[in-house]
C-alpha cells in the first residue's frame, strides 16, 4: 500500500470552506466566471463557446488539437507545438502524472519550500527522497541557487519549482530561472515548473521586463511545465490543465501512464477551455484578472501597513496569494489557533501557514490569504479582521 501524508491545505479547505456566511479569503482562484460572462468579455460575439451538436464520445484522447495548439501558443512558438502538450484534469492531475511517470525509489528530488504540498509529498509517497529548498523571507522568498550545489546528489532526478509561488505570491526572477535551468542542464536533471499562476503578473505581461520566462521557453529538452485554467483564467469548474515539454519522449511517457488515470477530458470542458484561450477571449479575461489581482493586492497591502506592529510580509507581485506572518510580543502567533479563532469570531476564513505549508514549526505564525476573489468579500473580511486584531491581539 502506498503511504502518503495527509494533504493538509486541501483537508483544511474541505473542513471549513462550506460554513454558511463564510468570508472566504482562502480561495486561490481569480474570481470565477460563468460561460455567459466569458461571452460578454469576448471581443468576437459570433463565436459560440459550446458546439451543442457535438456527439458526446470520449473525443480526442490527448485533448483536441485546437486546445493543445492554443496552449502551445502561450509559449514561444518555435519551441512548442500541439504535439508537445498533453491535456489533464487540472494541474493537480498534471503534476501527479509527472511524478507517477518519472520518479520512484532510488531517485532524489529537490523541491522549493514552501509550496503546494503535492509537489513534495507525492514524490515522497512514490519512494523518492526529497530535499526541501527553503525560500526565506530575508531573501524575499527568492530561491538561492548557490544552495542547489549543497542539495544536489548523484541520483538527483528532478528539481521542482513553482513560479509564481504559492503561497508567497513571489515570482522567481528571470536571471534566477536561467541559472536553475543551466544548473539542471549541466547535470541532465529534469525540471518540473508548476506555472498555474504564471500569466497573472500584476504589472501585466506585455512590455514588462520583470516577467520571468517560462522554463518551456529556455531551450532545455528536459524541462516540463504544468498549467491550468483554474487560477489565472477563473475556470476551476471545468477541470482542465496541461503538461508541456519540448521533449516528445517525455510527453509519450506521460501519455502512456495517463491511460491508467484518464481516457480523456470531457469534450464540453475542452470546448470551453479552447474558447477561453482564443485570442478574442483570453486578452480581456486576463486584463480583467490582472486588474482584479492588483486592486485587491493593494487592499491587502494597505491592511498590512496599517497593522505593521503585528504583521509582516513580502508583498506579492504575481498570482493570487499572499503569505502574511502575525506576531505578538515579537513571537509568531499559533497560526492554527489564530485561524480557527478568527473564523469562529468573524467568519473570516484563511489558511494557517505552518500547518498547511510547513513541517514542524516551519512558517510559524504565517497565514495564506487568497485575495483575488470578490473585492467586496475581501473588503469586508479585512475590516472584520482589523477589528478582531484591535480587540484580541
Tab-separated table of C-alpha atoms in Angstrom:
chain	number	residue	atom	x	y	z
A	1	UNK	CA	0.000	0.000	0.000
A	2	UNK	CA	1.299	3.439	-0.923
A	3	UNK	CA	1.683	5.619	2.144
A	4	UNK	CA	1.047	9.312	1.787
A	5	UNK	CA	0.855	12.286	4.100
A	6	UNK	CA	-2.496	13.960	4.575
A	7	UNK	CA	-2.872	16.835	2.113
A	8	UNK	CA	-3.266	19.473	4.802
A	9	UNK	CA	-4.262	22.525	2.772
A	10	UNK	CA	-6.948	20.626	0.846
A	11	UNK	CA	-8.194	18.980	4.061
A	12	UNK	CA	-8.375	22.414	5.732
A	13	UNK	CA	-10.363	23.814	2.799
A	14	UNK	CA	-12.668	20.804	2.789
A	15	UNK	CA	-13.310	21.083	6.530
A	16	UNK	CA	-14.209	24.762	6.646
A	17	UNK	CA	-14.965	26.447	3.329
A	18	UNK	CA	-18.642	25.478	3.190
A	19	UNK	CA	-19.578	27.036	6.540
A	20	UNK	CA	-22.631	29.288	5.966
A	21	UNK	CA	-21.977	33.043	5.571
A	22	UNK	CA	-18.224	32.493	5.448
A	23	UNK	CA	-15.960	35.294	4.218
A	24	UNK	CA	-13.652	33.142	2.125
A	25	UNK	CA	-10.224	34.670	1.556
A	26	UNK	CA	-8.576	31.261	1.437
A	27	UNK	CA	-9.616	30.510	-2.157
A	28	UNK	CA	-6.758	30.947	-4.643
A	29	UNK	CA	-8.587	31.294	-7.966
A	30	UNK	CA	-9.169	34.655	-9.580
A	31	UNK	CA	-12.896	35.340	-9.162
A	32	UNK	CA	-14.645	32.618	-11.129
A	33	UNK	CA	-16.701	33.382	-14.211
A	34	UNK	CA	-19.669	31.764	-15.942
A	35	UNK	CA	-19.826	30.843	-19.603
A	36	UNK	CA	-22.188	33.781	-20.075
A	37	UNK	CA	-19.567	36.106	-18.599
A	38	UNK	CA	-16.920	34.693	-20.942
A	39	UNK	CA	-19.183	35.517	-23.867
A	40	UNK	CA	-19.699	39.042	-22.524
A	41	UNK	CA	-15.926	39.501	-22.245
A	42	UNK	CA	-15.243	38.175	-25.744
A	43	UNK	CA	-14.162	40.575	-28.462
A	44	UNK	CA	-15.890	38.319	-31.033
A	45	UNK	CA	-19.555	37.681	-30.208
A	46	UNK	CA	-20.037	35.495	-33.318
A	47	UNK	CA	-18.222	32.505	-31.825
A	48	UNK	CA	-20.068	30.108	-29.517
A	49	UNK	CA	-18.269	28.580	-26.541
A	50	UNK	CA	-20.071	25.235	-26.917
A	51	UNK	CA	-20.825	23.238	-30.030
A	52	UNK	CA	-24.113	21.821	-28.817
A	53	UNK	CA	-24.400	19.426	-31.746
A	54	UNK	CA	-21.273	17.551	-30.706
A	55	UNK	CA	-21.858	13.841	-30.093
A	56	UNK	CA	-20.501	13.209	-26.603
A	57	UNK	CA	-17.984	10.463	-27.232
A	58	UNK	CA	-14.654	10.381	-25.417
A	59	UNK	CA	-13.376	12.824	-28.021
A	60	UNK	CA	-9.683	13.441	-28.644
A	61	UNK	CA	-7.769	11.314	-26.160
A	62	UNK	CA	-4.900	13.759	-25.569
A	63	UNK	CA	-7.110	16.826	-25.884
A	64	UNK	CA	-8.401	18.495	-29.022
A	65	UNK	CA	-5.848	19.865	-31.468
A	66	UNK	CA	-7.446	23.310	-31.079
A	67	UNK	CA	-6.928	23.349	-27.318
A	68	UNK	CA	-3.395	21.958	-27.488
A	69	UNK	CA	-2.432	24.461	-30.190
A	70	UNK	CA	-3.759	27.350	-28.117
A	71	UNK	CA	-1.847	26.157	-25.056
A	72	UNK	CA	1.317	25.759	-27.135
A	73	UNK	CA	0.863	29.354	-28.310
A	74	UNK	CA	1.196	30.551	-24.708
A	75	UNK	CA	4.884	29.738	-25.035
A	76	UNK	CA	7.406	30.736	-27.685
A	77	UNK	CA	6.043	29.417	-30.980
A	78	UNK	CA	9.296	27.924	-32.224
A	79	UNK	CA	9.646	25.901	-29.020
A	80	UNK	CA	6.330	24.057	-28.723
A	81	UNK	CA	3.590	22.650	-30.937
A	82	UNK	CA	0.348	20.837	-30.146
A	83	UNK	CA	2.313	17.560	-30.062
A	84	UNK	CA	4.272	18.887	-27.084
A	85	UNK	CA	1.113	19.346	-24.989
A	86	UNK	CA	-0.973	16.811	-23.056
A	87	UNK	CA	-4.338	17.753	-21.522
A	88	UNK	CA	-5.167	16.650	-17.961
A	89	UNK	CA	-7.909	17.100	-15.367
A	90	UNK	CA	-6.454	20.230	-13.817
A	91	UNK	CA	-2.841	20.976	-12.935
A	92	UNK	CA	-3.136	18.738	-9.875
A	93	UNK	CA	-3.521	15.744	-12.193
A	94	UNK	CA	-0.733	17.067	-14.410
A	95	UNK	CA	1.725	17.255	-11.505
A	96	UNK	CA	0.719	13.836	-10.204
A	97	UNK	CA	1.170	12.286	-13.637
A	98	UNK	CA	4.683	13.719	-13.966
A	99	UNK	CA	5.747	12.229	-10.633
A	100	UNK	CA	3.932	8.934	-11.217
A	101	UNK	CA	5.620	8.526	-14.591
A	102	UNK	CA	9.147	9.732	-13.881
A	103	UNK	CA	10.015	9.367	-10.174
A	104	UNK	CA	10.380	6.348	-7.920
A	105	UNK	CA	12.534	4.561	-5.321
A	106	UNK	CA	16.218	5.389	-5.637
A	107	UNK	CA	15.530	8.844	-7.072
A	108	UNK	CA	16.227	12.151	-5.376
A	109	UNK	CA	14.030	15.222	-5.857
A	110	UNK	CA	14.733	18.837	-4.870
A	111	UNK	CA	11.628	20.970	-4.295
A	112	UNK	CA	11.196	24.629	-3.373
A	113	UNK	CA	9.612	25.164	0.046
A	114	UNK	CA	7.083	26.478	0.935
A	115	UNK	CA	4.956	25.420	-1.970
A	116	UNK	CA	1.836	23.421	-2.727
A	117	UNK	CA	2.260	20.250	-0.648
A	118	UNK	CA	1.596	17.944	-3.599
A	119	UNK	CA	4.914	18.939	-5.128
A	120	UNK	CA	6.969	17.313	-2.384
A	121	UNK	CA	4.581	14.830	-0.749
A	122	UNK	CA	3.726	12.891	-3.919
A	123	UNK	CA	7.331	12.065	-4.873
A	124	UNK	CA	7.928	11.018	-1.269
A	125	UNK	CA	4.889	8.716	-1.418
A	126	UNK	CA	6.368	7.103	-4.548
A	127	UNK	CA	9.551	6.219	-2.683
A	128	UNK	CA	11.802	9.090	-3.757
A	129	UNK	CA	13.991	11.021	-1.345
A	130	UNK	CA	13.041	14.709	-1.266
A	131	UNK	CA	15.219	17.635	-0.201
A	132	UNK	CA	13.385	20.887	0.532
A	133	UNK	CA	14.899	24.030	-0.976
A	134	UNK	CA	13.978	26.615	1.634
A	135	UNK	CA	12.702	30.014	0.500
A	136	UNK	CA	13.485	32.682	3.081
A	137	UNK	CA	11.674	35.905	3.867
A	138	UNK	CA	15.004	37.686	4.354
A	139	UNK	CA	15.779	36.804	0.718
A	140	UNK	CA	12.277	37.941	-0.330
A	141	UNK	CA	11.329	34.285	-0.905
A	142	UNK	CA	13.604	34.074	-3.956
A	143	UNK	CA	15.497	30.757	-4.145
A	144	UNK	CA	19.250	30.894	-3.567
A	145	UNK	CA	20.796	28.985	-6.473
A	146	UNK	CA	24.042	28.512	-4.515
A	147	UNK	CA	22.113	26.228	-2.161
A	148	UNK	CA	21.386	23.856	-5.050
A	149	UNK	CA	25.029	22.804	-5.003
A	150	UNK	CA	24.598	21.694	-1.389
A	151	UNK	CA	21.323	19.875	-2.060
A	152	UNK	CA	22.129	18.061	-5.313
A	153	UNK	CA	23.154	14.407	-5.227
A	154	UNK	CA	24.414	11.897	-7.766
A	155	UNK	CA	20.878	10.449	-8.012
A	156	UNK	CA	19.002	13.758	-8.262
A	157	UNK	CA	16.305	13.104	-10.852
A	158	UNK	CA	14.220	16.268	-10.694
A	159	UNK	CA	14.172	19.877	-9.492
A	160	UNK	CA	10.663	21.183	-8.758
A	161	UNK	CA	9.820	24.878	-8.791
A	162	UNK	CA	6.551	26.796	-8.555
A	163	UNK	CA	6.607	30.086	-10.454
A	164	UNK	CA	4.898	32.331	-9.376
A	165	UNK	CA	4.942	30.727	-5.969
A	166	UNK	CA	2.016	29.523	-3.893
A	167	UNK	CA	1.701	30.600	-1.042
A	168	UNK	CA	4.025	33.629	-1.192
A	169	UNK	CA	2.888	35.200	-4.477
A	170	UNK	CA	6.528	35.888	-5.345
A	171	UNK	CA	7.800	35.034	-8.841
A	172	UNK	CA	11.293	33.643	-9.385
A	173	UNK	CA	13.134	36.364	-11.355
A	174	UNK	CA	14.288	35.638	-14.886
A	175	UNK	CA	18.010	35.592	-14.083
A	176	UNK	CA	17.395	33.041	-11.329
A	177	UNK	CA	15.217	30.877	-13.600
A	178	UNK	CA	18.024	30.863	-16.156
A	179	UNK	CA	20.556	29.821	-13.507
A	180	UNK	CA	18.305	26.968	-12.354
A	181	UNK	CA	17.937	25.735	-15.926
A	182	UNK	CA	21.684	25.982	-16.524
A	183	UNK	CA	22.340	24.038	-13.307
A	184	UNK	CA	19.908	21.276	-14.293
A	185	UNK	CA	21.081	21.137	-17.900
A	186	UNK	CA	24.714	20.681	-16.885
A	187	UNK	CA	23.705	17.597	-14.881
A	188	UNK	CA	20.890	16.171	-17.013
A	189	UNK	CA	18.292	16.794	-14.277
A	190	UNK	CA	14.607	17.159	-15.171
A	191	UNK	CA	12.938	20.430	-14.180
A	192	UNK	CA	9.246	20.487	-13.300
A	193	UNK	CA	7.856	24.008	-13.169
A	194	UNK	CA	4.313	24.369	-11.845
A	195	UNK	CA	3.201	27.591	-13.546
A	196	UNK	CA	-0.520	27.683	-12.769
A	197	UNK	CA	-0.287	31.344	-11.725
A	198	UNK	CA	2.147	32.327	-14.493
A	199	UNK	CA	0.007	34.658	-16.632
A	200	UNK	CA	-1.143	36.695	-13.637
A	201	UNK	CA	1.601	39.291	-13.177
A	202	UNK	CA	0.133	42.361	-11.536
A	203	UNK	CA	2.001	44.817	-13.746
A	204	UNK	CA	0.982	42.956	-16.899
A	205	UNK	CA	2.687	40.623	-19.344
A	206	UNK	CA	3.457	42.973	-22.214
A	207	UNK	CA	6.484	45.274	-22.044
A	208	UNK	CA	7.206	44.118	-18.508
A	209	UNK	CA	10.895	43.326	-18.110
A	210	UNK	CA	10.237	41.792	-14.697
A	211	UNK	CA	8.185	38.900	-16.093
A	212	UNK	CA	10.389	35.784	-15.907
A	213	UNK	CA	10.404	33.329	-18.800
A	214	UNK	CA	8.620	30.026	-18.618
A	215	UNK	CA	11.122	27.193	-18.362
A	216	UNK	CA	9.480	25.876	-21.552
A	217	UNK	CA	10.972	28.866	-23.401
A	218	UNK	CA	14.607	28.330	-22.449
A	219	UNK	CA	15.569	25.582	-24.894
A	220	UNK	CA	16.045	22.786	-22.344
A	221	UNK	CA	14.631	19.492	-23.577
A	222	UNK	CA	14.094	18.060	-20.092
A	223	UNK	CA	12.012	20.975	-18.837
A	224	UNK	CA	8.369	20.219	-18.035
A	225	UNK	CA	5.703	22.851	-17.417
A	226	UNK	CA	2.267	22.343	-15.894
A	227	UNK	CA	-0.602	24.822	-16.000
A	228	UNK	CA	-4.363	25.077	-15.820
A	229	UNK	CA	-7.441	27.186	-16.478
A	230	UNK	CA	-8.294	27.292	-12.756
A	231	UNK	CA	-6.284	30.116	-11.229
A	232	UNK	CA	-5.397	32.921	-13.639
A	233	UNK	CA	-8.243	32.083	-16.032
A	234	UNK	CA	-11.065	31.829	-13.443
A	235	UNK	CA	-12.323	28.449	-14.694
A	236	UNK	CA	-11.675	25.941	-11.909
A	237	UNK	CA	-15.037	24.312	-12.598
A	238	UNK	CA	-14.060	22.877	-15.963
A	239	UNK	CA	-11.068	20.961	-14.540
A	240	UNK	CA	-8.696	21.456	-17.457
A	241	UNK	CA	-4.929	21.500	-17.045
A	242	UNK	CA	-1.923	20.568	-19.119
A	243	UNK	CA	1.632	19.329	-19.338
A	244	UNK	CA	4.026	20.837	-21.870
A	245	UNK	CA	7.573	19.822	-22.745
A	246	UNK	CA	9.900	20.149	-25.730
A	247	UNK	CA	10.907	16.518	-25.214
A	248	UNK	CA	8.350	14.426	-27.081
A	249	UNK	CA	9.731	11.284	-25.464
A	250	UNK	CA	8.687	12.702	-22.095
A	251	UNK	CA	5.223	13.534	-23.463
A	252	UNK	CA	4.895	9.992	-24.841
A	253	UNK	CA	5.950	8.515	-21.499
A	254	UNK	CA	3.362	10.640	-19.695
A	255	UNK	CA	0.694	9.780	-22.264
A	256	UNK	CA	1.308	6.067	-21.691
A	257	UNK	CA	0.947	6.485	-17.921
A	258	UNK	CA	-2.100	8.703	-18.388
A	259	UNK	CA	-4.048	5.777	-19.830
A	260	UNK	CA	-4.215	4.386	-16.281
A	261	UNK	CA	-5.782	7.529	-14.822
A	262	UNK	CA	-7.879	9.155	-17.575
A	263	UNK	CA	-9.190	8.308	-21.013
A	264	UNK	CA	-9.866	11.910	-21.971
A	265	UNK	CA	-11.030	15.238	-20.660
A	266	UNK	CA	-14.730	15.998	-21.182
A	267	UNK	CA	-15.421	17.359	-24.666
A	268	UNK	CA	-17.549	20.100	-23.097
A	269	UNK	CA	-14.690	21.164	-20.839
A	270	UNK	CA	-12.294	21.037	-23.781
A	271	UNK	CA	-14.566	23.327	-25.819
A	272	UNK	CA	-14.925	25.887	-23.023
A	273	UNK	CA	-11.165	25.839	-22.428
A	274	UNK	CA	-10.482	26.310	-26.147
A	275	UNK	CA	-12.895	29.231	-26.217
A	276	UNK	CA	-11.316	30.843	-23.135
A	277	UNK	CA	-7.841	30.608	-24.685
A	278	UNK	CA	-8.903	32.048	-28.032
A	279	UNK	CA	-7.333	35.493	-28.583
A	280	UNK	CA	-10.745	37.192	-28.522
A	281	UNK	CA	-11.445	35.916	-25.002
A	282	UNK	CA	-8.038	35.370	-23.456
A	283	UNK	CA	-6.945	39.005	-23.744
A	284	UNK	CA	-9.939	40.590	-21.991
A	285	UNK	CA	-10.154	37.767	-19.434
A	286	UNK	CA	-6.536	38.225	-18.384
A	287	UNK	CA	-6.928	42.006	-18.411
A	288	UNK	CA	-9.874	41.633	-16.034
A	289	UNK	CA	-7.992	39.270	-13.736
A	290	UNK	CA	-4.765	41.268	-13.663
A	291	UNK	CA	-6.690	44.390	-12.701
A	292	UNK	CA	-8.617	42.427	-10.057
A	293	UNK	CA	-5.447	40.910	-8.578
A	294	UNK	CA	-3.599	44.231	-8.482
A	295	UNK	CA	-6.539	46.137	-6.958
A	296	UNK	CA	-7.133	43.514	-4.283
A	297	UNK	CA	-3.424	43.066	-3.527
A	298	UNK	CA	-3.242	46.816	-2.902
A	299	UNK	CA	-6.077	46.431	-0.381
A	300	UNK	CA	-4.118	43.735	1.466
A	301	UNK	CA	-1.007	45.937	1.331
A	302	UNK	CA	-2.902	48.791	2.978
A	303	UNK	CA	-4.093	46.388	5.684
A	304	UNK	CA	-0.587	45.075	6.406
A	305	UNK	CA	0.834	48.604	6.540
A	306	UNK	CA	-1.919	49.728	8.914
A	307	UNK	CA	-1.255	46.793	11.227
A	308	UNK	CA	2.517	46.568	10.772
A	309	UNK	CA	3.077	46.262	14.513
A	310	UNK	CA	1.633	42.742	14.427
A	311	UNK	CA	2.019	41.530	10.833
A	312	UNK	CA	4.760	41.412	8.218
A	313	UNK	CA	5.050	40.053	4.697
A	314	UNK	CA	6.896	40.043	1.420
A	315	UNK	CA	4.437	41.771	-0.883
A	316	UNK	CA	3.302	39.544	-3.761
A	317	UNK	CA	3.723	40.773	-7.331
A	318	UNK	CA	2.034	37.891	-9.132
A	319	UNK	CA	-0.635	35.260	-8.671
A	320	UNK	CA	-3.472	35.424	-6.164
A	321	UNK	CA	-1.916	34.589	-2.784
A	322	UNK	CA	-0.055	36.374	-0.004
A	323	UNK	CA	1.885	34.887	2.909
A	324	UNK	CA	1.492	37.081	5.997
A	325	UNK	CA	3.101	36.470	9.384
A	326	UNK	CA	1.226	37.572	12.513
A	327	UNK	CA	3.138	38.033	15.751
A	328	UNK	CA	2.535	39.290	19.281
A	329	UNK	CA	5.305	40.446	21.599
A	330	UNK	CA	7.894	39.585	18.989
A	331	UNK	CA	6.751	35.959	18.778
A	332	UNK	CA	4.742	34.332	15.985
A	333	UNK	CA	1.156	33.523	16.846
A	334	UNK	CA	-0.069	29.941	16.870
A	335	UNK	CA	-1.346	30.194	13.314
A	336	UNK	CA	-3.695	27.203	13.573
A	337	UNK	CA	-5.402	28.502	16.718
A	338	UNK	CA	-5.394	32.006	15.247
A	339	UNK	CA	-7.119	30.918	12.018
A	340	UNK	CA	-9.738	28.914	13.906
A	341	UNK	CA	-10.491	31.719	16.350
A	342	UNK	CA	-10.713	34.315	13.571
A	343	UNK	CA	-13.132	32.041	11.716
A	344	UNK	CA	-15.214	31.456	14.841
A	345	UNK	CA	-15.362	35.125	15.838
A	346	UNK	CA	-15.621	36.846	12.460
A	347	UNK	CA	-16.416	34.232	9.754
A	348	UNK	CA	-13.180	35.278	8.008
A	349	UNK	CA	-11.561	32.166	6.549
A	350	UNK	CA	-7.925	31.740	5.567
A	351	UNK	CA	-5.205	29.085	5.781
A	352	UNK	CA	-2.576	28.506	8.528
A	353	UNK	CA	0.938	28.509	7.111
A	354	UNK	CA	2.808	26.132	9.415
A	355	UNK	CA	0.009	23.547	9.264
A	356	UNK	CA	-0.658	23.623	5.520
A	357	UNK	CA	2.738	24.542	4.080
A	358	UNK	CA	5.365	23.731	6.692
A	359	UNK	CA	6.763	20.867	8.680
A	360	UNK	CA	7.109	21.195	12.422
A	361	UNK	CA	7.319	24.883	13.287
A	362	UNK	CA	8.429	25.989	9.840
A	363	UNK	CA	6.495	29.127	8.847
A	364	UNK	CA	5.020	29.544	12.314
A	365	UNK	CA	2.632	32.459	12.533
A	366	UNK	CA	2.064	32.650	8.794
A	367	UNK	CA	-1.330	32.585	7.103
A	368	UNK	CA	-2.051	32.350	3.396
A	369	UNK	CA	-4.568	34.849	2.102
A	370	UNK	CA	-6.197	34.352	-1.290
A	371	UNK	CA	-7.113	37.883	-2.309
A	372	UNK	CA	-8.216	37.678	-5.966
A	373	UNK	CA	-11.829	36.685	-5.389
A	374	UNK	CA	-14.641	39.119	-4.776
A	375	UNK	CA	-13.368	42.606	-3.936
A	376	UNK	CA	-16.435	43.187	-1.740
A	377	UNK	CA	-15.798	39.990	0.234
A	378	UNK	CA	-12.124	40.890	0.679
A	379	UNK	CA	-13.020	44.400	1.894
A	380	UNK	CA	-15.472	43.057	4.463
A	381	UNK	CA	-13.054	40.353	5.578
A	382	UNK	CA	-10.190	42.805	6.089
A	383	UNK	CA	-12.448	45.196	8.009
A	384	UNK	CA	-13.574	42.430	10.371
A	385	UNK	CA	-10.059	41.085	10.736
A	386	UNK	CA	-8.851	44.583	11.640
A	387	UNK	CA	-11.466	44.896	14.380
A	388	UNK	CA	-10.590	41.425	15.677
A	389	UNK	CA	-6.908	42.296	15.892
A	390	UNK	CA	-7.543	45.561	17.697
A	391	UNK	CA	-9.618	43.695	20.283
A	392	UNK	CA	-7.618	40.488	20.705
A	393	UNK	CA	-4.047	40.760	19.500
